[in-house]
Tab-separated table of C-alpha atoms in Angstrom:
chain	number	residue	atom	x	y	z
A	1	UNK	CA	56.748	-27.688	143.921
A	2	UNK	CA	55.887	-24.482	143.246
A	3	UNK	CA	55.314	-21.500	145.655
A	4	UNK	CA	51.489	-20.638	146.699
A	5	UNK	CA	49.920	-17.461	147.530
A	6	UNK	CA	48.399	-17.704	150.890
A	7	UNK	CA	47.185	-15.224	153.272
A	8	UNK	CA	49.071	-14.484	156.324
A	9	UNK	CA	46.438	-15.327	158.765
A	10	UNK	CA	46.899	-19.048	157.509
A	11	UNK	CA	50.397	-19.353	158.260
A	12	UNK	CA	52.038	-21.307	161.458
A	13	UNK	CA	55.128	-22.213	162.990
A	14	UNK	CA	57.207	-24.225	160.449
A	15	UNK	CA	55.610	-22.743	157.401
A	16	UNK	CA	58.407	-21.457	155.219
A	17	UNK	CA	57.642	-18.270	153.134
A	18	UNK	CA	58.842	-15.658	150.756
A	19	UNK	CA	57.832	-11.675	151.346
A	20	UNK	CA	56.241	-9.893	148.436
A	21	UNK	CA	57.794	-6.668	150.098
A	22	UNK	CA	61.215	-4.766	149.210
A	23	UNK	CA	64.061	-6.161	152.075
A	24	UNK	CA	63.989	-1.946	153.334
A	25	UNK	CA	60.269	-2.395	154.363
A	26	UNK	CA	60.180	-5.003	156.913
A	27	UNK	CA	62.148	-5.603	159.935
A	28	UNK	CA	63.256	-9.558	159.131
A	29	UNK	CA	66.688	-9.941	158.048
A	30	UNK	CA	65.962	-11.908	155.167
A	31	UNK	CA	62.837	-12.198	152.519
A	32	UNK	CA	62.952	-15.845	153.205
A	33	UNK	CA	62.761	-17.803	156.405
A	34	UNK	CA	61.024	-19.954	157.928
A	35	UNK	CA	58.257	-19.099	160.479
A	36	UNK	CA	59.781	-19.834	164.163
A	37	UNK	CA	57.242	-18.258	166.642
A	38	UNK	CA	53.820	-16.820	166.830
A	39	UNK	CA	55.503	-13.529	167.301
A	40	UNK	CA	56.398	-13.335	163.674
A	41	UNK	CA	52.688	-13.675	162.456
A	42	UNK	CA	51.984	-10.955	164.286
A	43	UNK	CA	54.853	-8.953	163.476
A	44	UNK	CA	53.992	-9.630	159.885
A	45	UNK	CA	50.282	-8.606	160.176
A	46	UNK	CA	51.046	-5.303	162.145
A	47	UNK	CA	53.169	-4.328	159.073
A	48	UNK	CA	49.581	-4.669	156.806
A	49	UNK	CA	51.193	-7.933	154.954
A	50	UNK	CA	48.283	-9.825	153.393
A	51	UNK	CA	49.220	-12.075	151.598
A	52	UNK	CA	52.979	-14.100	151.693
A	53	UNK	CA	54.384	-16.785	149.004
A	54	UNK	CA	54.795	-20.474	150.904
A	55	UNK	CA	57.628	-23.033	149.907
A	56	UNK	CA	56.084	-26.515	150.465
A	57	UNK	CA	59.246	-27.875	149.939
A	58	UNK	CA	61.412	-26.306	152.798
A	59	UNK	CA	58.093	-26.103	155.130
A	60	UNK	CA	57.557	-28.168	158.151
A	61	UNK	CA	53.952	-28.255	157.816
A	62	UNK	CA	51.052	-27.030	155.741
A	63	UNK	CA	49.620	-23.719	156.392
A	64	UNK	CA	46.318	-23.555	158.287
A	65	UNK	CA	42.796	-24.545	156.409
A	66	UNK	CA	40.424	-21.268	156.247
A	67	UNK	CA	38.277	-23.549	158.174
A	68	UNK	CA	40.959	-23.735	160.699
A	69	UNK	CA	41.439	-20.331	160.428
A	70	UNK	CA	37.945	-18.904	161.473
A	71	UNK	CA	37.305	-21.899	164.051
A	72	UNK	CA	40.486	-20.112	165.586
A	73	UNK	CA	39.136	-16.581	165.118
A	74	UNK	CA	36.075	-17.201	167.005
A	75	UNK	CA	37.700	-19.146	170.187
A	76	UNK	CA	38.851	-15.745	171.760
A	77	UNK	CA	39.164	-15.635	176.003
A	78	UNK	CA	37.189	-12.869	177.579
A	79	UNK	CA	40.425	-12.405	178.846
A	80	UNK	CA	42.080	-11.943	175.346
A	81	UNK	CA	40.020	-9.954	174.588
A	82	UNK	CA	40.299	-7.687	177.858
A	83	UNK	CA	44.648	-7.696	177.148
A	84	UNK	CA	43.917	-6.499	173.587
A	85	UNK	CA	45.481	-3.302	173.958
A	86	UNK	CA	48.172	-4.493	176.129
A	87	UNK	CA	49.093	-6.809	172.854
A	88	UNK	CA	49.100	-3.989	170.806
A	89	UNK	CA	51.884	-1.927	172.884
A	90	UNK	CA	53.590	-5.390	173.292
A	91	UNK	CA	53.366	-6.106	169.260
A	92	UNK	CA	54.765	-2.489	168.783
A	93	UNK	CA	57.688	-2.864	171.140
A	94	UNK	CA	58.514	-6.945	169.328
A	95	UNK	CA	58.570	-5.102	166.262
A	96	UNK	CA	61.003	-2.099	166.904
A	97	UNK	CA	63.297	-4.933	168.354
A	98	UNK	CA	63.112	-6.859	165.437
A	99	UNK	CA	64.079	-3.252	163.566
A	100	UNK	CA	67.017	-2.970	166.196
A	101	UNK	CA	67.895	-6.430	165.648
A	102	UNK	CA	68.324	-5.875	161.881
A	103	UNK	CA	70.156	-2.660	162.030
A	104	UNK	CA	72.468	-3.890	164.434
A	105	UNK	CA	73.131	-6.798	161.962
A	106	UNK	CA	73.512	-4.708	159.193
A	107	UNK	CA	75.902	-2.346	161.323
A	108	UNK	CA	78.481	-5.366	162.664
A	109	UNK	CA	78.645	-6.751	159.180
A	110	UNK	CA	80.005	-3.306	157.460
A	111	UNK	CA	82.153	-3.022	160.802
A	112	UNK	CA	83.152	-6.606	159.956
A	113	UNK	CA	84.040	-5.526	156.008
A	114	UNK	CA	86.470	-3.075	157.588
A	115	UNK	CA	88.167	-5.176	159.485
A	116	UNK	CA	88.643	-8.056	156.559
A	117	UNK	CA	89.578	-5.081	154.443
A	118	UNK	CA	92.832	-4.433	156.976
A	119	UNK	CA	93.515	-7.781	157.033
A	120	UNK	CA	93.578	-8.347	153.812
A	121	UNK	CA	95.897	-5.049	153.486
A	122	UNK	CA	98.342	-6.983	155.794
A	123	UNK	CA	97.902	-10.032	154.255
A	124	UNK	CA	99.282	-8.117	150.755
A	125	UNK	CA	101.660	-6.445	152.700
A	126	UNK	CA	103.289	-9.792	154.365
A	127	UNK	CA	103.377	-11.481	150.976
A	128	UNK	CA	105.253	-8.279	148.900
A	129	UNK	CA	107.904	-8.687	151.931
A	130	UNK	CA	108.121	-12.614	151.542
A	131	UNK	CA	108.714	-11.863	147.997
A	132	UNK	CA	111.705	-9.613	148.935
A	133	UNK	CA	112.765	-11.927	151.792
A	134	UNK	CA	113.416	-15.258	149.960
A	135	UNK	CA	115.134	-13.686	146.915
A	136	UNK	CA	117.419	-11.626	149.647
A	137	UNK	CA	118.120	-14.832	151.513
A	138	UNK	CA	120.985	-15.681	149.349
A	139	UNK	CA	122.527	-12.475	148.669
A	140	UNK	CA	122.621	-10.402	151.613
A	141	UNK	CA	121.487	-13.450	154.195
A	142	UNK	CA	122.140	-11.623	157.601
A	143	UNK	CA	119.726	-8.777	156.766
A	144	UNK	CA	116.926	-11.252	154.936
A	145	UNK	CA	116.853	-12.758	158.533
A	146	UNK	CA	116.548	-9.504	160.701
A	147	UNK	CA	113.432	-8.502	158.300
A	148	UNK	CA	111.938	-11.765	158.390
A	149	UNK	CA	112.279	-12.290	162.180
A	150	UNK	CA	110.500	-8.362	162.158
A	151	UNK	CA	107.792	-10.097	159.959
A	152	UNK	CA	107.066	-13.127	161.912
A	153	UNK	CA	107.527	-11.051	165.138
A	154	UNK	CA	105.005	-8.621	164.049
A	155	UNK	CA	102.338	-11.309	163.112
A	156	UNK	CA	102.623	-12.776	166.793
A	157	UNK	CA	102.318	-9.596	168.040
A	158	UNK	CA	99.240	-9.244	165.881
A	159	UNK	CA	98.436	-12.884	166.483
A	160	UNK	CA	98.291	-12.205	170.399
A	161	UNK	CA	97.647	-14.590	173.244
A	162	UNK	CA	94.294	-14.528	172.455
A	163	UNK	CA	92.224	-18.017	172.102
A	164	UNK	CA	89.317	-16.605	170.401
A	165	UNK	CA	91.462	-15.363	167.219
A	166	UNK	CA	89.874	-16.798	164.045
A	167	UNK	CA	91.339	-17.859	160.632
A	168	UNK	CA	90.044	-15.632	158.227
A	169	UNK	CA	89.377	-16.103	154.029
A	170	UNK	CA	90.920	-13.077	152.246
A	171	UNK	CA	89.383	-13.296	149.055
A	172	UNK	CA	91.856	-11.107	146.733
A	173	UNK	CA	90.779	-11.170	143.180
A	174	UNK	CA	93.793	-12.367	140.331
A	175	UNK	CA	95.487	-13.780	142.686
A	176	UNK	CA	98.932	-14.654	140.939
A	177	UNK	CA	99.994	-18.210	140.639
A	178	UNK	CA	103.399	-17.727	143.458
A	179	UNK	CA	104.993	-19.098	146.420
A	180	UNK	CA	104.561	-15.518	147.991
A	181	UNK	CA	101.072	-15.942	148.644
A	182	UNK	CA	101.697	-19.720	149.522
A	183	UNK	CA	103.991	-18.886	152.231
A	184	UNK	CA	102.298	-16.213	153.709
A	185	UNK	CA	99.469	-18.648	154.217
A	186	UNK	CA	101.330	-21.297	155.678
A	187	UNK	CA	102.698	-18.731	157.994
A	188	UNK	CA	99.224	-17.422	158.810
A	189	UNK	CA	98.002	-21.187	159.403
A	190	UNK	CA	100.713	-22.409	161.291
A	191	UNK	CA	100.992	-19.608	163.595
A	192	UNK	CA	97.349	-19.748	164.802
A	193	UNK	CA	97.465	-23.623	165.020
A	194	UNK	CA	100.713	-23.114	167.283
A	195	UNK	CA	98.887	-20.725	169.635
A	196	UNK	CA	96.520	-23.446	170.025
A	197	UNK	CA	99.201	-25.715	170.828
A	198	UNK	CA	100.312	-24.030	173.578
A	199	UNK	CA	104.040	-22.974	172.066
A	200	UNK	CA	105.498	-20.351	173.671
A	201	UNK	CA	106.907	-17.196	171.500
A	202	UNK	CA	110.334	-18.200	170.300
A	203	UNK	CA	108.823	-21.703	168.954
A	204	UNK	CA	106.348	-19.537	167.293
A	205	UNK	CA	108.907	-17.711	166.026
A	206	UNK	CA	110.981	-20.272	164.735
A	207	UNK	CA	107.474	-21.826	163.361
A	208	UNK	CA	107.010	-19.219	161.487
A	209	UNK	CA	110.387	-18.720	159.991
A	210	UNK	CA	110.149	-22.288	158.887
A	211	UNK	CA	106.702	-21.801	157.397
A	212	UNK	CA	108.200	-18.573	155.203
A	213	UNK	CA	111.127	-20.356	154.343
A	214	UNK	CA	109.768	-24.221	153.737
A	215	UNK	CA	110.100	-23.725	150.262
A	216	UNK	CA	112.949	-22.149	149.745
A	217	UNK	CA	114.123	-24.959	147.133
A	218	UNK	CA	111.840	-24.305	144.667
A	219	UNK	CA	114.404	-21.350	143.749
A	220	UNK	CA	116.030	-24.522	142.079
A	221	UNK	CA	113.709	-26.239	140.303
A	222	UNK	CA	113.450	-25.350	136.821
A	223	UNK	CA	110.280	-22.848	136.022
A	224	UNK	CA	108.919	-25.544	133.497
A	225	UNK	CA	108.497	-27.618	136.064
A	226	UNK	CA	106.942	-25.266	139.069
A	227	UNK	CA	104.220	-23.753	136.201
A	228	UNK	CA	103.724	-26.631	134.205
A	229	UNK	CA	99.572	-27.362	134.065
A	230	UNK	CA	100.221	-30.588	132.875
A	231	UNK	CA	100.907	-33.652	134.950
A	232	UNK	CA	104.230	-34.004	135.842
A	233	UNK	CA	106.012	-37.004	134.178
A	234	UNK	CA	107.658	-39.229	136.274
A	235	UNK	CA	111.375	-37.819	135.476
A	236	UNK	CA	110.054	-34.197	135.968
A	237	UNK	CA	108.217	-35.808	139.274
A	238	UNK	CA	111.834	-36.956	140.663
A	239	UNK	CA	112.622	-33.511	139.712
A	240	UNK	CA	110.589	-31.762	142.439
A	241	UNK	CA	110.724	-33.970	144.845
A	242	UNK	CA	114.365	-32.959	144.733
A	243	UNK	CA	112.975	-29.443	146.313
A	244	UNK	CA	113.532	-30.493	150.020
A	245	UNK	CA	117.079	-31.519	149.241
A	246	UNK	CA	117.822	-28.200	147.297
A	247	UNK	CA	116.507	-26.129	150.295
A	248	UNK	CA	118.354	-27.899	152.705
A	249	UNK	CA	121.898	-27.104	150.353
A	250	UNK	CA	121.243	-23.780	150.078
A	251	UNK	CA	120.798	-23.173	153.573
A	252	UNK	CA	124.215	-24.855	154.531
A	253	UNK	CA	125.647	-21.931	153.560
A	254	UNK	CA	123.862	-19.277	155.631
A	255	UNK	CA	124.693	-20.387	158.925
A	256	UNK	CA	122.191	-17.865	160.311
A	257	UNK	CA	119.164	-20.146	160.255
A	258	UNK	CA	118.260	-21.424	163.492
A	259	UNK	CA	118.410	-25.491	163.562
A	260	UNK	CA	114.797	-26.283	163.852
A	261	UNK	CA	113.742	-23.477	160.582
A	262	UNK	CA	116.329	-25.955	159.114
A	263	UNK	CA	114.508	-29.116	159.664
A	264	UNK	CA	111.376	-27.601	158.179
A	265	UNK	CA	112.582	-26.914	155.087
A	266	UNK	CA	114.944	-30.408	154.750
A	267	UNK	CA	111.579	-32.279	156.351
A	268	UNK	CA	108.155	-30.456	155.366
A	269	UNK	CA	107.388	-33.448	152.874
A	270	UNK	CA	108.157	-35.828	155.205
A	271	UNK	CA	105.529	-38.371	157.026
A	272	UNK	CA	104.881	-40.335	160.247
A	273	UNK	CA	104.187	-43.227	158.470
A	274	UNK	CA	107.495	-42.991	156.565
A	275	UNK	CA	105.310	-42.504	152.847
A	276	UNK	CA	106.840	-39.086	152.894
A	277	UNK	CA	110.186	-37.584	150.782
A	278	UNK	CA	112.632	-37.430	150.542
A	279	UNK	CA	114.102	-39.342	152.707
A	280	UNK	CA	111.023	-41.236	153.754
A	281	UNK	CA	111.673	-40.295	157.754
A	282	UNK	CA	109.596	-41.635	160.269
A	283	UNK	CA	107.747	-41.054	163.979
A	284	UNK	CA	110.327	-39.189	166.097
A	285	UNK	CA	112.799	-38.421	163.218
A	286	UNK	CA	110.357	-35.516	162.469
A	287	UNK	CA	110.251	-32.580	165.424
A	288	UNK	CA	107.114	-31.046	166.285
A	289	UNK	CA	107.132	-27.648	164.293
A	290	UNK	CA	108.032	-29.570	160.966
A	291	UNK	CA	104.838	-31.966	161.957
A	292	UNK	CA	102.624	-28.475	162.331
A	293	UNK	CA	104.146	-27.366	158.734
A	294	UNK	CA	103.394	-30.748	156.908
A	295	UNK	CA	100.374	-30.247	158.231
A	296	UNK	CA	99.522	-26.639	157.260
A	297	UNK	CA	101.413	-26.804	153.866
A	298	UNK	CA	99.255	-29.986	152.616
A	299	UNK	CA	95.699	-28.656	153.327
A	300	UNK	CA	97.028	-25.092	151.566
A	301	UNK	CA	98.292	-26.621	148.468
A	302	UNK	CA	95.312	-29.072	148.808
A	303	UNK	CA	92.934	-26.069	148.499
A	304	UNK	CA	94.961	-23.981	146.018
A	305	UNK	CA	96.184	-27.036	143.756
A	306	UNK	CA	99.160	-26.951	142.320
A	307	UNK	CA	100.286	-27.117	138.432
A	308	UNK	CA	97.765	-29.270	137.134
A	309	UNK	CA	95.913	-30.368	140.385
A	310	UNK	CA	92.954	-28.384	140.685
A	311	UNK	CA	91.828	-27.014	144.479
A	312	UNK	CA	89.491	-29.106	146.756
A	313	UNK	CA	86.915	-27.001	148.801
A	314	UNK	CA	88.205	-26.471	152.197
A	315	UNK	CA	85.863	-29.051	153.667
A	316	UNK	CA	86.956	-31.438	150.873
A	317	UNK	CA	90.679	-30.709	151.951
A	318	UNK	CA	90.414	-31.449	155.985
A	319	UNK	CA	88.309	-34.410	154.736
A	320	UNK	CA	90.783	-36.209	152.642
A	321	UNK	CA	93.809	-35.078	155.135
A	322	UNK	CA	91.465	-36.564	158.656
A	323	UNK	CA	89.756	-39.906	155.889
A	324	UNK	CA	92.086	-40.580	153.677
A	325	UNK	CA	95.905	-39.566	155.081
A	326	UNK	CA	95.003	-39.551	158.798
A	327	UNK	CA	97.876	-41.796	159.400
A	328	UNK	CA	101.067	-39.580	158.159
A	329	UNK	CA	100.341	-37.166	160.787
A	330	UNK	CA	100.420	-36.193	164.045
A	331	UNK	CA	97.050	-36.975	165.502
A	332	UNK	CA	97.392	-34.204	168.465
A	333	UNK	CA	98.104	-31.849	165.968
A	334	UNK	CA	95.719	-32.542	162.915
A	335	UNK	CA	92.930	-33.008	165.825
A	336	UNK	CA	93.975	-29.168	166.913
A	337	UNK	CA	94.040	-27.800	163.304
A	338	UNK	CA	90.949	-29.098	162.516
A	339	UNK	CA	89.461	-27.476	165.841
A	340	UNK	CA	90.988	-24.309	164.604
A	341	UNK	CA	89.076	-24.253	160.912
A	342	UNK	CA	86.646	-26.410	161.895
A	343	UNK	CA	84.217	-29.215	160.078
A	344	UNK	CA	83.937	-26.522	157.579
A	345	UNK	CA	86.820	-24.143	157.348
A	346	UNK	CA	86.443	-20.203	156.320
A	347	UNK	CA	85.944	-20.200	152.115
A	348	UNK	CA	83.872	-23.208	152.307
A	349	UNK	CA	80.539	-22.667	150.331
A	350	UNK	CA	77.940	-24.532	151.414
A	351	UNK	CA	74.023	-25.559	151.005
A	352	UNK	CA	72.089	-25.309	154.310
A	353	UNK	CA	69.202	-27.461	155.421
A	354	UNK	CA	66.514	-24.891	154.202
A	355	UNK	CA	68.344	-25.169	150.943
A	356	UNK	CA	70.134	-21.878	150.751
A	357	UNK	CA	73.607	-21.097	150.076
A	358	UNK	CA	75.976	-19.925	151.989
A	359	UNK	CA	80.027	-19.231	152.540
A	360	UNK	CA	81.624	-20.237	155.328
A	361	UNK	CA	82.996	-16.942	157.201
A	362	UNK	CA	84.220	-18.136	160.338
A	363	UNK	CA	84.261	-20.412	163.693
A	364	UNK	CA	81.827	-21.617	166.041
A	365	UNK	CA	84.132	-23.019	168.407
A	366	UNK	CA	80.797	-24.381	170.487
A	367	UNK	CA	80.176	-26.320	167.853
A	368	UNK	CA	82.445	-27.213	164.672
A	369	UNK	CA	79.657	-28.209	162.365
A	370	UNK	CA	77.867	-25.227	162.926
A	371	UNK	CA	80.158	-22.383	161.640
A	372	UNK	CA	78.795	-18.687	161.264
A	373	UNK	CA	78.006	-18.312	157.339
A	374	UNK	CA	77.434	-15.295	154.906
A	375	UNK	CA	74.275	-16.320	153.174
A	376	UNK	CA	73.281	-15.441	149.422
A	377	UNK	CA	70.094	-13.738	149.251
A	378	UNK	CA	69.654	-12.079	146.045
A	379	UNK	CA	66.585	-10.012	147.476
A	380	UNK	CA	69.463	-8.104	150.137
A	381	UNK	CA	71.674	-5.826	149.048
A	382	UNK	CA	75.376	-6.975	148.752
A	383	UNK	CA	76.493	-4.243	150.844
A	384	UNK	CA	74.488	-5.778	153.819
A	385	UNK	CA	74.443	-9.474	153.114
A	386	UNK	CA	72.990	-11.213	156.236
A	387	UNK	CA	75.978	-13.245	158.891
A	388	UNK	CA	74.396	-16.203	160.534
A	389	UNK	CA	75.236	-18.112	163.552
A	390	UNK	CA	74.012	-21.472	162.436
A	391	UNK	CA	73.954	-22.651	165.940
A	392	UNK	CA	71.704	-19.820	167.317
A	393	UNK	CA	69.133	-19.885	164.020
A	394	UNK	CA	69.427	-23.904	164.214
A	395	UNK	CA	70.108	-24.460	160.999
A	396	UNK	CA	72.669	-27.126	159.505
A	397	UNK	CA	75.230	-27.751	156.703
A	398	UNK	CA	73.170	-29.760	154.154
A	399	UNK	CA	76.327	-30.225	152.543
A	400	UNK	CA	79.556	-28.345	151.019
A	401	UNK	CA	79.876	-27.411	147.408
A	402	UNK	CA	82.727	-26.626	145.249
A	403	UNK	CA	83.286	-22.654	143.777
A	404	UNK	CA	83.058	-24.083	140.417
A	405	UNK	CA	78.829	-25.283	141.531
A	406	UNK	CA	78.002	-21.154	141.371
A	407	UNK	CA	76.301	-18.979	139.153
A	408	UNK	CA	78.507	-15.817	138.228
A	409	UNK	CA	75.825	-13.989	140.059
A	410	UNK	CA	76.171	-16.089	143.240
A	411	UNK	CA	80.233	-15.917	143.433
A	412	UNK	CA	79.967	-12.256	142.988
A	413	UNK	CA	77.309	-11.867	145.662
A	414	UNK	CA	79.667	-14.069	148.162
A	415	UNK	CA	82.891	-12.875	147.069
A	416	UNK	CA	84.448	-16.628	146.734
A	417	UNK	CA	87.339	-17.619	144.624
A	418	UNK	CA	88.937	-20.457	143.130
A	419	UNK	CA	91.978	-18.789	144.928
A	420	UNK	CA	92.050	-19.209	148.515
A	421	UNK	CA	94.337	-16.423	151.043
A	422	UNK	CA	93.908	-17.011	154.900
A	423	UNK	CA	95.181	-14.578	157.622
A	424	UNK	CA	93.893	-14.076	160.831
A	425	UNK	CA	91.549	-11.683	162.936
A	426	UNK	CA	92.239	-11.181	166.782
A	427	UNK	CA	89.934	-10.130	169.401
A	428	UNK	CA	91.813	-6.825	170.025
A	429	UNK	CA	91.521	-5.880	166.170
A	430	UNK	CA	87.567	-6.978	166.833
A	431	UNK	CA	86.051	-10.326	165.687
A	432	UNK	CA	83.766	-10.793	162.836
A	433	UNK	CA	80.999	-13.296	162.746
């Protein structure tokens, strides 16, 4: 239906409307919203607004009849009128708050860009040393391990003992088509899900050894096969599922990796339900960290595909892994991982209730359905898109979409990729969201 010009002394709670006015010359944090208190028509009449643009379709209700409108204007108190002027210095004071509201807003979320912008620095950083680290392994194995125990060591320090630390997206344009980045996001993953698990620093450690190391035998599987874009044939299929195997050889001769870092890589692809390879293990033949790695490693690849599987959304990932594969893993520790991204996990784009989209930028731990979101308003600047806190404007997920559903203006505007990088964002480094 199309939007209607109506005058602003028609409107009423649950009316949805669309300023006329640049984003700069009002104090709402969006040109679009829907009306949620009295105190907003009169915001909108002390700034001289006449007339507004209505959405029948996302309104609750219709605005006011002019009949309605003057029966109302001449049902005034004696006492209303008497408070008149106390209104006014009331209606003043809203307004500046609503201002202060706004700026603050705008102020968190460029405090918030600087923040993603270190950890996406790290996040670069950490991936350019896993590069170094797996191709040194072989060669000069003794010092690979000192620098990658300083790596993992350095994200737990970074990690913390903090509960409140969120998985963050780190949207890094061209991302190249490597294990580096892969491993550096299982790492990232799997150390904030064992926080949440309650393991102490050396399995973290060893967790995240595993988690740079878990594919260490794709060094042996034959390029054609690791980049092909093509389905794999069933000879070439046998092939890769060889990786496991290769890892495990290779590692037999550097006697330096702890037992349980290992296991990971001999065990990664391995399932509770014994449907896993190589060996096709079962329940307690798999230790804990490798369960947290299977884990970790199959909603990554999930989301970032792999040779000619192309990427789920997030929310499309931890759907199929909780629906459709529940049973190959450990239900403790899928249950935590899913409290950790959430219904909707960071990168997940999404279409709210009130039909807007949105990106998915962290958390609400209060409530896993109702993350906080970066909404796409092409009436706001880029610089200061608006954060929401679904659960505090009660709003909801209408339902998630997939990268490929945007307009090249809307992807821009949001900053999403077909390319997904996670790291994570403590409380002592500041939260965003």
């Amino acid at each position: 239906m199309a939007l209607t010009e109506v005058a602003v002394e028609r409107l009423r709670v649950g009316v949805f409307i669309h300023l006329n006015a640049s984003w700069m010359q009002h104090p709402f944090l969006t040109n679009k919203f829907k009306i949620r208190s009295e105190k907003q028509i009169k915001v909108l009449r002390a700034l001289g607004i006449a007339q507004v643009r209505v959405d029948p379709d996302r309104s609750d209700c219709e605005p006011l009849e002019p009949s309605e409108v003057l029966a109302a204007g001449t049902d005034v108190t004696l006492a209303e009128n008497a408070s008149a002027v106390v209104s006014s210095a009331r209606l003043n004071a809203e307004t500046a708050a609503l201002w202060e509201e706004k700026n603050q807003r705008i102020q968190k979320l460029k405090e918030r860009r600087t923040r993603l912008n270190q950890c996406a620095k790290r996040y670069t950083s950490s991936a350019n040393l896993a590069r170094k680290l797996i191709s040194l392994l072989q060669s000069r194995p003794g010092e690979a391990l000192r620098e990658s125990n300083a790596l993992v060591s350095g994200m737990i320090d970074e990690l913390g003992g903090d509960q409140e630390t969120t998985v963050q997206l780190i949207n890094l344009k061209h991302l190249g088509e490597n294990s580096y980045f892969h491993a550096i996001n299982v790492v990232a993953l799997a150390l904030v899900l064992g926080r949440d698990l309650l393991l102490n620093v050396n399995e973290l450690r060893l967790l995240g050894l595993g988690a740079l190391f878990h594919d260490l035998g794709h060094q042996q599987v034959p390029s054609r096969i690791l980049l092909k874009k093509e389905p794999f044939t069933t000879p070439e299929l046998m092939v890769y599922r060889r990786h496991p195997t290769l890892g495990l050889e290779m590692v037999k001769r550097l006697p330096t990796l702890p037992q349980p870092v290992v296991e990971i890589i001999a065990k990664h692809h391995e399932h509770l339900d014994g449907t896993g390879y190589p060996q096709g293990l079962r329940g307690d033949d798999i230790g804990l960290l490798t369960r947290v790695i299977s884990i970790v490693n199959r909603y990554d690849n999930l989301c970032n595909g792999f040779g000619a599987r192309r990427g789920l959304s997030p929310h499309q990932a931890v759907s199929v892994m909780y629906a459709k594969e529940k049973g190959r893993y450990d239900e403790q520790v899928l249950n935590t991982f899913i409290s950790c991204l959430g219904v909707y996990p960071p990168g997940t784009v999404v279409r709210l209730d009130d039909e807007r989209i949105a990106v998915v930028t962290s958390v609400n731990r209060d409530n896993l359905a109702r993350p906080n979101v970066l909404v796409y308003e092409p009436d706001v600047p880029k610089e200061e898109a608006v954060i929401l806190n679904l659960l505090e404007e009660e709003l909801k997920v209408r339902e998630s979409l997939h990268v490929d559903s945007l307009n090249r203006e809307q992807i821009e505007y949001l900053n999403v990729s077909d390319k997904l990088s996670y790291y994570f964002e403590s409380k002592k480094q500041g939260r965003g969201g």
